Short mmCIF file of C-alpha atoms in Angstrom, two decimals:
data_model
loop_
_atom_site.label_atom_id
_atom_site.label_comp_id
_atom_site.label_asym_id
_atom_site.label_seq_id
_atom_site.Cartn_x
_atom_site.Cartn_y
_atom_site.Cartn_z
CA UNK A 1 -60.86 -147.76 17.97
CA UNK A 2 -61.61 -149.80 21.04
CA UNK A 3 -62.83 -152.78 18.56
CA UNK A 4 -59.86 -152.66 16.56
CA UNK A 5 -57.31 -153.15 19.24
CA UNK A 6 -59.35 -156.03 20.65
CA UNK A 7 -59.07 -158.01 17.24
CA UNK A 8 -55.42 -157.06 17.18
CA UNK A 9 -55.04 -158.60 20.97
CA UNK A 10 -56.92 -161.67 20.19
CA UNK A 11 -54.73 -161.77 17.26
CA UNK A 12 -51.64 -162.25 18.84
CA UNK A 13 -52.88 -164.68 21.82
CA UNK A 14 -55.11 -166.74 19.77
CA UNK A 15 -51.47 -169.01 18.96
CA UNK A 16 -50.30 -168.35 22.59
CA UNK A 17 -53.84 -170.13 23.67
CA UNK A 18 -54.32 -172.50 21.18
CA UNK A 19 -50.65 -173.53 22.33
CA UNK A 20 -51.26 -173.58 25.99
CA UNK A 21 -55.03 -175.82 25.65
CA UNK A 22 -53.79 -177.99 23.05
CA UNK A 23 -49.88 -178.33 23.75
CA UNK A 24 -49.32 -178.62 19.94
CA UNK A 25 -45.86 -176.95 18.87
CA UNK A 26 -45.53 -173.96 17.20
CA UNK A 27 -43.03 -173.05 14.45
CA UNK A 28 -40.94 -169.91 15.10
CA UNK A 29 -41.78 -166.57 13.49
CA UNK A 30 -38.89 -166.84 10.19
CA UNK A 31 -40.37 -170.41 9.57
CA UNK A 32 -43.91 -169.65 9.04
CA UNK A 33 -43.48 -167.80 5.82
CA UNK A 34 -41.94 -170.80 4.34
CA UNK A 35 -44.52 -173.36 5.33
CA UNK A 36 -46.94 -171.34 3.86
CA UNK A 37 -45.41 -170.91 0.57
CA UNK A 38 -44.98 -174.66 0.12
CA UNK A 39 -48.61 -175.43 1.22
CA UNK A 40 -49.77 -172.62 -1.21
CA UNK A 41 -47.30 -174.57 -3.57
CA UNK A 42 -48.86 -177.91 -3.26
CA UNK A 43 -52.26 -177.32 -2.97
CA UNK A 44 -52.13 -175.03 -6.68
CA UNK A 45 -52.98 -171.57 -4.99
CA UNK A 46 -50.16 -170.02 -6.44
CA UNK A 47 -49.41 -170.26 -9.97
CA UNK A 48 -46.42 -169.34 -12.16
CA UNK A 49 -46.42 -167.53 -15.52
CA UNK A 50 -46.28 -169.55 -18.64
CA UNK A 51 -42.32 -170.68 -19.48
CA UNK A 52 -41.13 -169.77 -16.42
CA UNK A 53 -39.24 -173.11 -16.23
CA UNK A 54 -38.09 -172.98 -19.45
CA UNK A 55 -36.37 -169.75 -18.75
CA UNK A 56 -35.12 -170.77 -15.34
CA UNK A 57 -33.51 -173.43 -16.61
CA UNK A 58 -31.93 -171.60 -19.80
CA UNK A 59 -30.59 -168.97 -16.67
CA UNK A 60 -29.40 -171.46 -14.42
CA UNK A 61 -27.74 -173.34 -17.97
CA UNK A 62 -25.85 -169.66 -18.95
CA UNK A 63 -24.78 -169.37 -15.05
CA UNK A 64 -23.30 -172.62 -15.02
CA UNK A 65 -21.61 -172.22 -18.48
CA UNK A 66 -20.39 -168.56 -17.78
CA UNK A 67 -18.87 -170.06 -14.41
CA UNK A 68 -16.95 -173.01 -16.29
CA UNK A 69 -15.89 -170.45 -18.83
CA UNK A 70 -14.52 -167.97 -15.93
CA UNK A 71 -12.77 -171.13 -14.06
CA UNK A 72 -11.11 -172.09 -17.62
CA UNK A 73 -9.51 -168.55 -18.25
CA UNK A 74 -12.10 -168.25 -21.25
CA UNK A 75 -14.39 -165.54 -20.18
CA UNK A 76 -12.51 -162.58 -21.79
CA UNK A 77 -12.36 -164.91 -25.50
CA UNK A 78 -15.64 -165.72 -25.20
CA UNK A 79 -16.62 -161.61 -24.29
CA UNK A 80 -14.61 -160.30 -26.90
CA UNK A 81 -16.11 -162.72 -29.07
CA UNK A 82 -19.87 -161.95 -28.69
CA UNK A 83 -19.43 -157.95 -27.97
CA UNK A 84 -16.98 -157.73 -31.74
CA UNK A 85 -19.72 -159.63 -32.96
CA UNK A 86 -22.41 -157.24 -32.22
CA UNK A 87 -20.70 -154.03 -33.68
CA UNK A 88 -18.03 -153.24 -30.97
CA UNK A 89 -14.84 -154.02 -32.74
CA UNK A 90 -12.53 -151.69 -32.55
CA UNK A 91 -11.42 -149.70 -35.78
CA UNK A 92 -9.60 -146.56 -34.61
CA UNK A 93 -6.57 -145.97 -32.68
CA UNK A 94 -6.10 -142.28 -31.95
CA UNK A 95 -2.88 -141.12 -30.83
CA UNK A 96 -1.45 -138.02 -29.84
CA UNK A 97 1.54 -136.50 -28.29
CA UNK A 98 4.21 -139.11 -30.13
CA UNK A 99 7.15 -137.97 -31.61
CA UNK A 100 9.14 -140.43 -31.69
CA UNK A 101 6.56 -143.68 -30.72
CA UNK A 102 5.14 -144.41 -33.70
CA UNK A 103 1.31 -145.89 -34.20
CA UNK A 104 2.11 -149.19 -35.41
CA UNK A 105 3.93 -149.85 -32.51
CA UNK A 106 1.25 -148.77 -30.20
CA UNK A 107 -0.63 -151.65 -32.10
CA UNK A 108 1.61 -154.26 -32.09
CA UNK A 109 2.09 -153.67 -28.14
CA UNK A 110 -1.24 -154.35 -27.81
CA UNK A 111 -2.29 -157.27 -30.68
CA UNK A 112 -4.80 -155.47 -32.32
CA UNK A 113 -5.94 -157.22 -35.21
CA UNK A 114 -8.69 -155.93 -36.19
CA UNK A 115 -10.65 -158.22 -33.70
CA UNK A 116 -10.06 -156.84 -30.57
CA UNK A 117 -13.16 -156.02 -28.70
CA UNK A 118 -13.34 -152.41 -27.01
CA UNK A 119 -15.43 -153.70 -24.02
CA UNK A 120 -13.17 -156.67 -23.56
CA UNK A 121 -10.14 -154.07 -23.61
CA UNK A 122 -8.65 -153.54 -20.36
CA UNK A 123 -7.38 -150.18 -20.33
CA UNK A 124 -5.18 -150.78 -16.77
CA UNK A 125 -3.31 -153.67 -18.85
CA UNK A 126 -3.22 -151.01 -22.22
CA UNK A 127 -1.54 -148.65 -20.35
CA UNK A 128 0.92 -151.20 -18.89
CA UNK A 129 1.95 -152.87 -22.37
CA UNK A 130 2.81 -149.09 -23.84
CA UNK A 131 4.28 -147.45 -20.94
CA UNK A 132 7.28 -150.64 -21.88
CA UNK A 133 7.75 -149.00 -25.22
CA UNK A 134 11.40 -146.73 -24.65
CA UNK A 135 10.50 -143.81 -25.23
CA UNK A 136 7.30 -143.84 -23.25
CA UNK A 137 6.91 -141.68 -19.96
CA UNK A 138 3.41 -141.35 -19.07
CA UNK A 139 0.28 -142.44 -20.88
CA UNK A 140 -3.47 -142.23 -20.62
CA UNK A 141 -6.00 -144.86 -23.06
CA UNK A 142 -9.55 -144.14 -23.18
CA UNK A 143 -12.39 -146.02 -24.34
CA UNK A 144 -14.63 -144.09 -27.32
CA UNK A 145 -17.83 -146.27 -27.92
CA UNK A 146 -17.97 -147.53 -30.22
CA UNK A 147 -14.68 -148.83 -31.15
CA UNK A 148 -12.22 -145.85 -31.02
CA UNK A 149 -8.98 -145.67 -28.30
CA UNK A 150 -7.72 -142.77 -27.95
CA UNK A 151 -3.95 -143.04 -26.69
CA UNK A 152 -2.17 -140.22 -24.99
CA UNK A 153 1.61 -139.78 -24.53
CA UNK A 154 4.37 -137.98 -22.88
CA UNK A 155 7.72 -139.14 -23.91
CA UNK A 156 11.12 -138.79 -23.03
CA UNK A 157 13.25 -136.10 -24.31
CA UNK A 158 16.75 -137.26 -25.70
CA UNK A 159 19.83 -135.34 -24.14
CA UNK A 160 23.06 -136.47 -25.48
CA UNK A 161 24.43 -139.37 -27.10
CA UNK A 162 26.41 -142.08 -24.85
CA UNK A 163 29.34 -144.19 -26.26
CA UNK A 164 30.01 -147.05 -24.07
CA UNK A 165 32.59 -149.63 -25.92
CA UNK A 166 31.36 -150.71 -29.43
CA UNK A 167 27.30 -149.44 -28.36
CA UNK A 168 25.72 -145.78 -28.71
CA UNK A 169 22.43 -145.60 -26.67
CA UNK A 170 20.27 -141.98 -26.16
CA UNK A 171 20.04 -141.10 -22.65
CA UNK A 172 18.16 -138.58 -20.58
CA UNK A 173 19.43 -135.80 -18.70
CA UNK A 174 19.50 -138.07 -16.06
CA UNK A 175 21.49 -140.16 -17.21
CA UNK A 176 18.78 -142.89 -18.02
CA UNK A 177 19.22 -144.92 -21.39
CA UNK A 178 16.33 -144.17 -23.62
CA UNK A 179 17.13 -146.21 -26.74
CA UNK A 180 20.20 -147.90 -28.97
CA UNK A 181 20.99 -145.17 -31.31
CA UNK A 182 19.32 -146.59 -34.52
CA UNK A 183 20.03 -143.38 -37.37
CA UNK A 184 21.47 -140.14 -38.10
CA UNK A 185 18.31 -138.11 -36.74
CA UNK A 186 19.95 -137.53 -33.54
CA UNK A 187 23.28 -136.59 -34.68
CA UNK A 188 23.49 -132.98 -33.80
CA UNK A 189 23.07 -134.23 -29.95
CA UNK A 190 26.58 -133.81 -28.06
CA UNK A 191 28.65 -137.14 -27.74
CA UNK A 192 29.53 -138.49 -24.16
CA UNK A 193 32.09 -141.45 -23.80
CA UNK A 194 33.58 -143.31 -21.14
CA UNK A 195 32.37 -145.74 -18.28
CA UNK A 196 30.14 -143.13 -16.12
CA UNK A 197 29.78 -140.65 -18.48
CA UNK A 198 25.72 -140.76 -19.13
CA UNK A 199 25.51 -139.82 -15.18
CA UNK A 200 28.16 -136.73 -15.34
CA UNK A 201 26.69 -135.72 -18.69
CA UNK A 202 24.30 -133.13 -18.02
CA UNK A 203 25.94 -130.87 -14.80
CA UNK A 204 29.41 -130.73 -17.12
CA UNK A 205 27.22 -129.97 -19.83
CA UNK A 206 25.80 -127.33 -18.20
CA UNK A 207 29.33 -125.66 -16.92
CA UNK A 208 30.46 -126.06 -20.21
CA UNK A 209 28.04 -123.78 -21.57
CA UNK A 210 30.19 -120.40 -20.72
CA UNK A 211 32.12 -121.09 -23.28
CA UNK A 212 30.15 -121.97 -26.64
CA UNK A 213 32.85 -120.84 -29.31
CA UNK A 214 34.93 -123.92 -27.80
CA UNK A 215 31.84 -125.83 -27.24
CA UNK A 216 30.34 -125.45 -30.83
CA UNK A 217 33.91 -127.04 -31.93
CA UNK A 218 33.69 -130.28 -29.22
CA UNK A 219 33.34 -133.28 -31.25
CA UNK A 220 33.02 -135.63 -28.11
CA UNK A 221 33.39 -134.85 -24.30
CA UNK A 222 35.11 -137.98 -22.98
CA UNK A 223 35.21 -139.24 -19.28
CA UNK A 224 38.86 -140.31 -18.02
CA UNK A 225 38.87 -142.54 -14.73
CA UNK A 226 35.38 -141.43 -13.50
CA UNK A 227 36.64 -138.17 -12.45
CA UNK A 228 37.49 -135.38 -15.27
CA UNK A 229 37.06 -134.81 -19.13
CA UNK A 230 39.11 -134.61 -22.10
CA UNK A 231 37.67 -132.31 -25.08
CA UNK A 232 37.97 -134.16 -28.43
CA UNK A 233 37.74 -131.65 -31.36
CA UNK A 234 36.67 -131.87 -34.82
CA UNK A 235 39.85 -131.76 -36.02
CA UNK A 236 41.40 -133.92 -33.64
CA UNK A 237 43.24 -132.00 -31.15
CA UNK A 238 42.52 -133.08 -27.28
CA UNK A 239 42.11 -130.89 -24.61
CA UNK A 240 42.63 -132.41 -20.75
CA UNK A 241 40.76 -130.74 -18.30
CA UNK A 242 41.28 -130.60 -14.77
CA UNK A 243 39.41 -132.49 -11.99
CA UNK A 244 38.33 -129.19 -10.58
CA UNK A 245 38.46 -125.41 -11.37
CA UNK A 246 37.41 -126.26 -14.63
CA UNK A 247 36.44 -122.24 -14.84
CA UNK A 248 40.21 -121.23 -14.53
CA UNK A 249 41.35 -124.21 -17.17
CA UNK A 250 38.88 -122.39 -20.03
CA UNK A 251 40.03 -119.10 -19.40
CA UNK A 252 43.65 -120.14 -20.13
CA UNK A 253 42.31 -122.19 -23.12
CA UNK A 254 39.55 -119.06 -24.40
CA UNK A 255 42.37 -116.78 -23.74
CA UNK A 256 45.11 -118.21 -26.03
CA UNK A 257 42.61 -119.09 -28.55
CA UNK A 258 41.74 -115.52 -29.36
CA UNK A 259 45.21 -114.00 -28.89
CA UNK A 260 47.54 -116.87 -31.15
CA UNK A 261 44.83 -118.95 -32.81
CA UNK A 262 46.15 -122.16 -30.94
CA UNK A 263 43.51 -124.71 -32.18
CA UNK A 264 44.06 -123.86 -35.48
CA UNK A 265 47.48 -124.76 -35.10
CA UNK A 266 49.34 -128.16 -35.92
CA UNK A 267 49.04 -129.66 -32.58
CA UNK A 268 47.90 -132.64 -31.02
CA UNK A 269 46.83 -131.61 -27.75
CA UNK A 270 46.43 -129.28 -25.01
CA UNK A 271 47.02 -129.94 -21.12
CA UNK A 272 45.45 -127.77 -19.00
CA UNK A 273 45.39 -130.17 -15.38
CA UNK A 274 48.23 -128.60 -13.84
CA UNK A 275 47.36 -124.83 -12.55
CA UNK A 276 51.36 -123.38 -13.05
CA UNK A 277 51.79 -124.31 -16.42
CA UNK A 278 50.25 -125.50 -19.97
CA UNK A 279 51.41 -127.99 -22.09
CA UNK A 280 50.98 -128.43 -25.76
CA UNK A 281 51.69 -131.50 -27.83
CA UNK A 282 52.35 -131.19 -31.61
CA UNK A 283 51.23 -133.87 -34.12
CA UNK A 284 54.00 -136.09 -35.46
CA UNK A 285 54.18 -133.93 -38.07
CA UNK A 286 54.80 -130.83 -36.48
CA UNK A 287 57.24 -132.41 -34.00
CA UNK A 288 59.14 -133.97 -36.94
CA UNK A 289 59.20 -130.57 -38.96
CA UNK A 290 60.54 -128.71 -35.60
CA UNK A 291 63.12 -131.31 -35.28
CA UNK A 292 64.19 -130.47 -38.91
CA UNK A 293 64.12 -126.77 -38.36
CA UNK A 294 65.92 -127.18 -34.90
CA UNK A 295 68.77 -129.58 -35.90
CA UNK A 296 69.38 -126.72 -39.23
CA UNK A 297 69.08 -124.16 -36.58
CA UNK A 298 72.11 -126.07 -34.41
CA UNK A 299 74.24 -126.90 -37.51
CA UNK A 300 74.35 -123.34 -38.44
CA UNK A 301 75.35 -122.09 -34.91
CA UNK A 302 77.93 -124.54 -34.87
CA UNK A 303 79.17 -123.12 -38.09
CA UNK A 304 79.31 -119.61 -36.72
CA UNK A 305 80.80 -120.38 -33.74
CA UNK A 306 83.88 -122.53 -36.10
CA UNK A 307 84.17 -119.04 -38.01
CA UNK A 308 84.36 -117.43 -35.39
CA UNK A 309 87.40 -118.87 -33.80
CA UNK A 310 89.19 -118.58 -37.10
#
Protein backbone atom coordinates (compact mmCIF):
# COMPACT_ATOMS: atom_id res chain seq x y z
CA UNK A 1 0.00 0.00 0.00
CA UNK A 2 2.82 2.16 1.25
CA UNK A 3 4.79 1.31 -2.20
CA UNK A 4 2.00 2.16 -4.28
CA UNK A 5 1.40 5.64 -3.08
CA UNK A 6 5.11 6.37 -3.34
CA UNK A 7 5.10 5.56 -7.20
CA UNK A 8 1.93 7.59 -7.44
CA UNK A 9 3.87 10.69 -5.58
CA UNK A 10 6.90 10.39 -7.65
CA UNK A 11 4.50 10.29 -10.41
CA UNK A 12 3.16 13.51 -10.16
CA UNK A 13 6.54 15.46 -9.11
CA UNK A 14 8.76 13.74 -11.45
CA UNK A 15 7.42 16.83 -14.23
CA UNK A 16 7.35 19.36 -11.31
CA UNK A 17 11.30 18.37 -10.82
CA UNK A 18 12.36 17.73 -14.06
CA UNK A 19 10.83 21.38 -14.60
CA UNK A 20 12.46 23.04 -11.72
CA UNK A 21 16.42 21.30 -12.54
CA UNK A 22 16.11 21.69 -16.11
CA UNK A 23 13.83 24.92 -16.62
CA UNK A 24 12.41 23.30 -19.82
CA UNK A 25 8.58 24.30 -20.35
CA UNK A 26 5.90 22.20 -19.86
CA UNK A 27 2.69 21.95 -21.94
CA UNK A 28 -0.57 22.28 -19.97
CA UNK A 29 -2.64 19.25 -18.98
CA UNK A 30 -5.54 19.51 -22.27
CA UNK A 31 -2.42 19.80 -24.62
CA UNK A 32 -0.60 16.72 -23.80
CA UNK A 33 -3.13 14.35 -25.21
CA UNK A 34 -2.75 15.95 -28.50
CA UNK A 35 1.01 15.94 -28.76
CA UNK A 36 0.93 12.52 -28.14
CA UNK A 37 -1.47 11.51 -30.71
CA UNK A 38 0.50 13.29 -33.43
CA UNK A 39 3.87 11.78 -32.29
CA UNK A 40 2.10 8.32 -32.18
CA UNK A 41 0.87 9.57 -35.69
CA UNK A 42 4.21 10.23 -37.17
CA UNK A 43 6.29 7.80 -35.86
CA UNK A 44 3.54 4.74 -37.31
CA UNK A 45 2.45 3.50 -33.73
CA UNK A 46 -0.97 3.91 -34.49
CA UNK A 47 -2.47 2.54 -37.50
CA UNK A 48 -5.85 2.93 -39.23
CA UNK A 49 -8.08 0.21 -40.69
CA UNK A 50 -7.88 -0.52 -44.33
CA UNK A 51 -10.19 2.25 -46.50
CA UNK A 52 -10.62 4.36 -43.87
CA UNK A 53 -9.73 7.31 -46.17
CA UNK A 54 -11.65 6.22 -48.79
CA UNK A 55 -14.69 6.30 -46.65
CA UNK A 56 -13.82 9.55 -44.94
CA UNK A 57 -13.64 11.16 -47.88
CA UNK A 58 -16.93 9.61 -49.53
CA UNK A 59 -18.55 11.06 -45.82
CA UNK A 60 -17.06 14.30 -45.88
CA UNK A 61 -18.15 14.31 -50.09
CA UNK A 62 -22.15 13.36 -48.99
CA UNK A 63 -21.83 16.15 -46.07
CA UNK A 64 -20.76 18.68 -48.34
CA UNK A 65 -23.31 17.71 -51.10
CA UNK A 66 -26.28 17.25 -48.59
CA UNK A 67 -25.29 20.87 -47.26
CA UNK A 68 -25.33 22.50 -50.90
CA UNK A 69 -28.53 20.61 -51.50
CA UNK A 70 -30.15 22.04 -48.07
CA UNK A 71 -28.75 25.74 -48.95
CA UNK A 72 -30.43 25.32 -52.61
CA UNK A 73 -34.01 24.43 -51.26
CA UNK A 74 -33.36 20.82 -52.80
CA UNK A 75 -33.17 18.61 -49.85
CA UNK A 76 -36.89 17.62 -49.67
CA UNK A 77 -36.68 16.71 -53.95
CA UNK A 78 -33.79 15.01 -53.52
CA UNK A 79 -35.44 12.95 -50.11
CA UNK A 80 -38.52 12.25 -51.72
CA UNK A 81 -36.62 11.12 -54.54
CA UNK A 82 -34.37 8.40 -52.97
CA UNK A 83 -37.02 7.26 -50.08
CA UNK A 84 -40.08 6.72 -53.34
CA UNK A 85 -37.33 5.03 -54.85
CA UNK A 86 -36.76 2.50 -52.25
CA UNK A 87 -40.48 1.36 -51.76
CA UNK A 88 -41.98 4.35 -49.78
CA UNK A 89 -44.27 5.90 -52.29
CA UNK A 90 -47.31 6.51 -51.21
CA UNK A 91 -50.39 4.53 -52.69
CA UNK A 92 -53.31 4.98 -50.27
CA UNK A 93 -55.18 7.87 -49.08
CA UNK A 94 -57.64 6.90 -46.37
CA UNK A 95 -60.27 9.19 -45.50
CA UNK A 96 -62.94 9.30 -43.15
CA UNK A 97 -65.51 11.52 -41.68
CA UNK A 98 -66.28 13.52 -45.24
CA UNK A 99 -69.53 14.17 -46.31
CA UNK A 100 -69.36 16.63 -48.29
CA UNK A 101 -65.17 16.91 -48.99
CA UNK A 102 -64.66 14.60 -51.41
CA UNK A 103 -61.20 12.37 -51.88
CA UNK A 104 -60.03 13.77 -54.98
CA UNK A 105 -59.95 16.96 -53.56
CA UNK A 106 -58.04 15.92 -50.57
CA UNK A 107 -55.48 14.90 -53.38
CA UNK A 108 -55.36 17.65 -55.44
CA UNK A 109 -54.82 19.93 -52.17
CA UNK A 110 -51.95 18.14 -51.63
CA UNK A 111 -50.27 17.16 -55.38
CA UNK A 112 -50.20 13.68 -55.00
CA UNK A 113 -49.21 12.09 -58.03
CA UNK A 114 -48.43 9.06 -57.40
CA UNK A 115 -44.80 10.17 -56.48
CA UNK A 116 -45.09 11.70 -53.38
CA UNK A 117 -42.85 10.25 -50.79
CA UNK A 118 -44.51 9.41 -47.26
CA UNK A 119 -41.27 10.25 -45.32
CA UNK A 120 -40.79 13.43 -47.27
CA UNK A 121 -44.59 14.27 -46.36
CA UNK A 122 -44.93 16.88 -43.88
CA UNK A 123 -47.96 16.22 -42.07
CA UNK A 124 -47.96 20.00 -40.20
CA UNK A 125 -48.08 21.45 -43.94
CA UNK A 126 -50.92 18.39 -44.91
CA UNK A 127 -53.01 19.50 -42.40
CA UNK A 128 -52.63 23.18 -43.36
CA UNK A 129 -53.38 22.70 -47.26
CA UNK A 130 -56.88 20.72 -46.25
CA UNK A 131 -58.02 22.60 -43.35
CA UNK A 132 -58.37 25.60 -46.65
CA UNK A 133 -60.82 23.29 -48.30
CA UNK A 134 -64.64 25.05 -47.26
CA UNK A 135 -66.07 22.76 -45.72
CA UNK A 136 -63.19 21.70 -43.55
CA UNK A 137 -63.25 22.28 -39.64
CA UNK A 138 -60.74 20.23 -38.01
CA UNK A 139 -58.44 17.57 -39.39
CA UNK A 140 -55.88 15.06 -38.27
CA UNK A 141 -53.21 13.16 -41.19
CA UNK A 142 -51.24 10.33 -40.09
CA UNK A 143 -48.43 8.60 -41.52
CA UNK A 144 -49.05 4.50 -42.14
CA UNK A 145 -45.62 2.98 -43.24
CA UNK A 146 -45.45 2.17 -45.73
CA UNK A 147 -47.20 4.50 -47.94
CA UNK A 148 -50.79 4.88 -46.54
CA UNK A 149 -52.29 8.55 -45.05
CA UNK A 150 -54.92 8.27 -43.28
CA UNK A 151 -56.97 11.69 -43.28
CA UNK A 152 -59.47 12.55 -40.65
CA UNK A 153 -62.24 15.19 -40.84
CA UNK A 154 -64.79 17.18 -39.06
CA UNK A 155 -66.71 19.44 -41.27
CA UNK A 156 -69.02 22.10 -41.11
CA UNK A 157 -72.64 21.59 -40.90
CA UNK A 158 -74.78 23.75 -43.42
CA UNK A 159 -77.67 25.85 -41.70
CA UNK A 160 -79.61 27.83 -44.10
CA UNK A 161 -79.22 29.20 -47.40
CA UNK A 162 -78.14 33.07 -47.76
CA UNK A 163 -79.28 35.26 -50.76
CA UNK A 164 -77.21 38.28 -50.98
CA UNK A 165 -77.94 40.19 -54.52
CA UNK A 166 -77.52 37.88 -57.58
CA UNK A 167 -75.16 35.12 -55.13
CA UNK A 168 -76.52 32.14 -52.83
CA UNK A 169 -73.69 30.95 -50.46
CA UNK A 170 -74.35 28.08 -47.40
CA UNK A 171 -73.63 29.49 -44.13
CA UNK A 172 -73.28 28.20 -40.62
CA UNK A 173 -75.35 28.85 -37.75
CA UNK A 174 -73.09 31.43 -37.15
CA UNK A 175 -73.51 33.11 -39.72
CA UNK A 176 -70.12 32.07 -41.43
CA UNK A 177 -70.20 31.41 -45.33
CA UNK A 178 -69.39 27.83 -45.96
CA UNK A 179 -69.63 27.57 -49.76
CA UNK A 180 -71.41 29.19 -53.14
CA UNK A 181 -74.45 27.16 -53.42
CA UNK A 182 -73.41 24.86 -56.38
CA UNK A 183 -76.87 22.26 -56.75
CA UNK A 184 -80.19 21.33 -55.63
CA UNK A 185 -78.85 19.00 -52.68
CA UNK A 186 -79.35 21.65 -50.23
CA UNK A 187 -82.63 22.86 -51.23
CA UNK A 188 -84.82 21.82 -48.40
CA UNK A 189 -82.49 24.28 -46.14
CA UNK A 190 -84.60 27.56 -45.19
CA UNK A 191 -83.80 30.70 -47.42
CA UNK A 192 -82.40 33.94 -45.72
CA UNK A 193 -82.17 37.26 -47.80
CA UNK A 194 -81.17 40.64 -47.22
CA UNK A 195 -77.84 42.54 -46.26
CA UNK A 196 -77.27 41.02 -42.54
CA UNK A 197 -79.37 38.30 -42.76
CA UNK A 198 -76.68 35.21 -42.45
CA UNK A 199 -75.88 36.85 -38.82
CA UNK A 200 -79.76 37.15 -37.62
CA UNK A 201 -80.45 33.79 -39.25
CA UNK A 202 -80.23 31.33 -36.64
CA UNK A 203 -81.80 33.22 -33.15
CA UNK A 204 -85.05 34.22 -35.57
CA UNK A 205 -84.87 30.85 -36.71
CA UNK A 206 -85.06 29.57 -33.56
CA UNK A 207 -88.19 31.94 -32.31
CA UNK A 208 -89.77 31.05 -35.30
CA UNK A 209 -89.98 27.57 -34.43
CA UNK A 210 -93.38 27.95 -32.17
CA UNK A 211 -95.10 28.15 -34.96
CA UNK A 212 -94.24 25.32 -37.64
CA UNK A 213 -97.70 25.14 -39.56
CA UNK A 214 -96.68 28.85 -40.74
CA UNK A 215 -93.12 27.92 -40.82
CA UNK A 216 -93.47 24.70 -43.01
CA UNK A 217 -95.29 27.26 -45.57
CA UNK A 218 -92.19 30.14 -45.44
CA UNK A 219 -90.67 30.15 -48.75
CA UNK A 220 -87.94 32.78 -47.72
CA UNK A 221 -87.47 34.82 -44.42
CA UNK A 222 -86.24 38.18 -45.69
CA UNK A 223 -84.31 40.92 -43.66
CA UNK A 224 -85.77 44.63 -44.13
CA UNK A 225 -83.29 47.51 -42.99
CA UNK A 226 -81.18 45.30 -40.63
CA UNK A 227 -83.81 45.24 -38.10
CA UNK A 228 -87.09 42.95 -38.73
CA UNK A 229 -88.39 40.22 -41.23
CA UNK A 230 -90.91 39.86 -43.81
CA UNK A 231 -92.33 36.14 -44.37
CA UNK A 232 -92.43 35.31 -48.12
CA UNK A 233 -94.82 32.35 -48.77
CA UNK A 234 -95.03 29.77 -51.31
CA UNK A 235 -97.71 31.22 -52.84
CA UNK A 236 -96.64 34.62 -52.67
CA UNK A 237 -98.36 36.39 -49.99
CA UNK A 238 -95.92 38.58 -47.55
CA UNK A 239 -96.19 38.79 -44.09
CA UNK A 240 -94.34 42.01 -42.19
CA UNK A 241 -93.32 41.34 -38.90
CA UNK A 242 -92.65 43.62 -36.24
CA UNK A 243 -89.24 44.77 -34.88
CA UNK A 244 -90.15 43.30 -31.55
CA UNK A 245 -92.93 41.20 -29.87
CA UNK A 246 -92.70 39.04 -32.66
CA UNK A 247 -94.67 36.39 -30.14
CA UNK A 248 -97.85 38.68 -30.10
CA UNK A 249 -97.56 39.36 -34.18
CA UNK A 250 -97.93 35.22 -34.72
CA UNK A 251 -100.65 34.83 -32.47
CA UNK A 252 -102.74 37.38 -34.44
CA UNK A 253 -101.44 35.74 -37.68
CA UNK A 254 -101.93 31.68 -36.15
CA UNK A 255 -105.15 32.92 -34.86
CA UNK A 256 -106.88 34.17 -38.07
CA UNK A 257 -105.37 31.45 -39.99
CA UNK A 258 -107.32 28.75 -38.24
CA UNK A 259 -110.57 30.68 -37.69
CA UNK A 260 -111.06 32.34 -41.67
CA UNK A 261 -108.38 30.51 -43.63
CA UNK A 262 -106.63 33.95 -44.44
CA UNK A 263 -103.55 32.63 -46.38
CA UNK A 264 -105.54 30.75 -48.49
CA UNK A 265 -107.23 33.73 -49.49
CA UNK A 266 -106.59 36.11 -52.59
CA UNK A 267 -104.36 38.48 -50.89
CA UNK A 268 -101.15 39.95 -51.28
CA UNK A 269 -100.02 40.58 -47.93
CA UNK A 270 -100.37 40.77 -44.33
CA UNK A 271 -99.10 43.67 -41.89
CA UNK A 272 -98.72 42.78 -38.62
CA UNK A 273 -95.98 45.89 -37.31
CA UNK A 274 -98.47 47.98 -35.79
CA UNK A 275 -99.88 46.36 -32.32
CA UNK A 276 -103.75 48.15 -32.66
CA UNK A 277 -104.53 46.98 -35.89
CA UNK A 278 -103.83 44.47 -38.99
CA UNK A 279 -103.72 45.23 -42.38
CA UNK A 280 -104.32 43.07 -45.35
CA UNK A 281 -103.50 43.82 -48.96
CA UNK A 282 -105.37 42.00 -51.79
CA UNK A 283 -103.67 41.06 -55.11
CA UNK A 284 -104.60 43.23 -58.08
CA UNK A 285 -106.95 40.89 -58.78
CA UNK A 286 -108.86 40.77 -55.81
CA UNK A 287 -108.76 44.57 -55.40
CA UNK A 288 -110.02 44.94 -59.00
CA UNK A 289 -112.89 42.27 -58.48
CA UNK A 290 -113.95 44.22 -55.06
CA UNK A 291 -113.97 47.37 -56.95
CA UNK A 292 -116.42 45.67 -59.44
CA UNK A 293 -118.57 44.22 -56.74
CA UNK A 294 -118.45 47.59 -54.74
CA UNK A 295 -119.21 50.09 -57.58
CA UNK A 296 -122.54 47.31 -58.50
CA UNK A 297 -123.13 47.41 -54.84
CA UNK A 298 -123.32 51.60 -55.01
CA UNK A 299 -125.26 51.69 -58.33
CA UNK A 300 -127.92 49.60 -56.89
CA UNK A 301 -128.29 51.69 -53.65
CA UNK A 302 -128.50 54.61 -55.67
CA UNK A 303 -131.31 52.99 -57.51
CA UNK A 304 -133.23 52.23 -54.36
CA UNK A 305 -132.82 55.29 -52.87
CA UNK A 306 -134.34 57.06 -56.64
CA UNK A 307 -137.38 54.58 -56.03
CA UNK A 308 -137.72 55.43 -53.09
CA UNK A 309 -138.40 59.08 -53.40
CA UNK A 310 -140.89 58.32 -56.12
Amino acid sequence: MFALRGRKQDRVRAPLEAADLDGQFVLPRPLRRVVRFLVCLGTGRIHFAPHTGTVSALAFLAATGFYGMSLGGHAQGFAQTTTTAVGFAIEDVKVSGNDQTSEIDILQQLGLDGTTSLVALDVAEARKLISELPWVEDVSVRKVYPGTIEVALKERKAFGIWQHGSDLSLIEKSGSVIAPLRDNKFSALPLFVGRDAETAAADFYEQFSAWPEIRDRVKAYVRVSGRRWDLQLENGVVIKLPEHDLDRAMQVLSTMEEGQQLLERDIAAVDLRLEDRTTIRLTAEAAARRQVAVDARTKQLKKLEQENRT
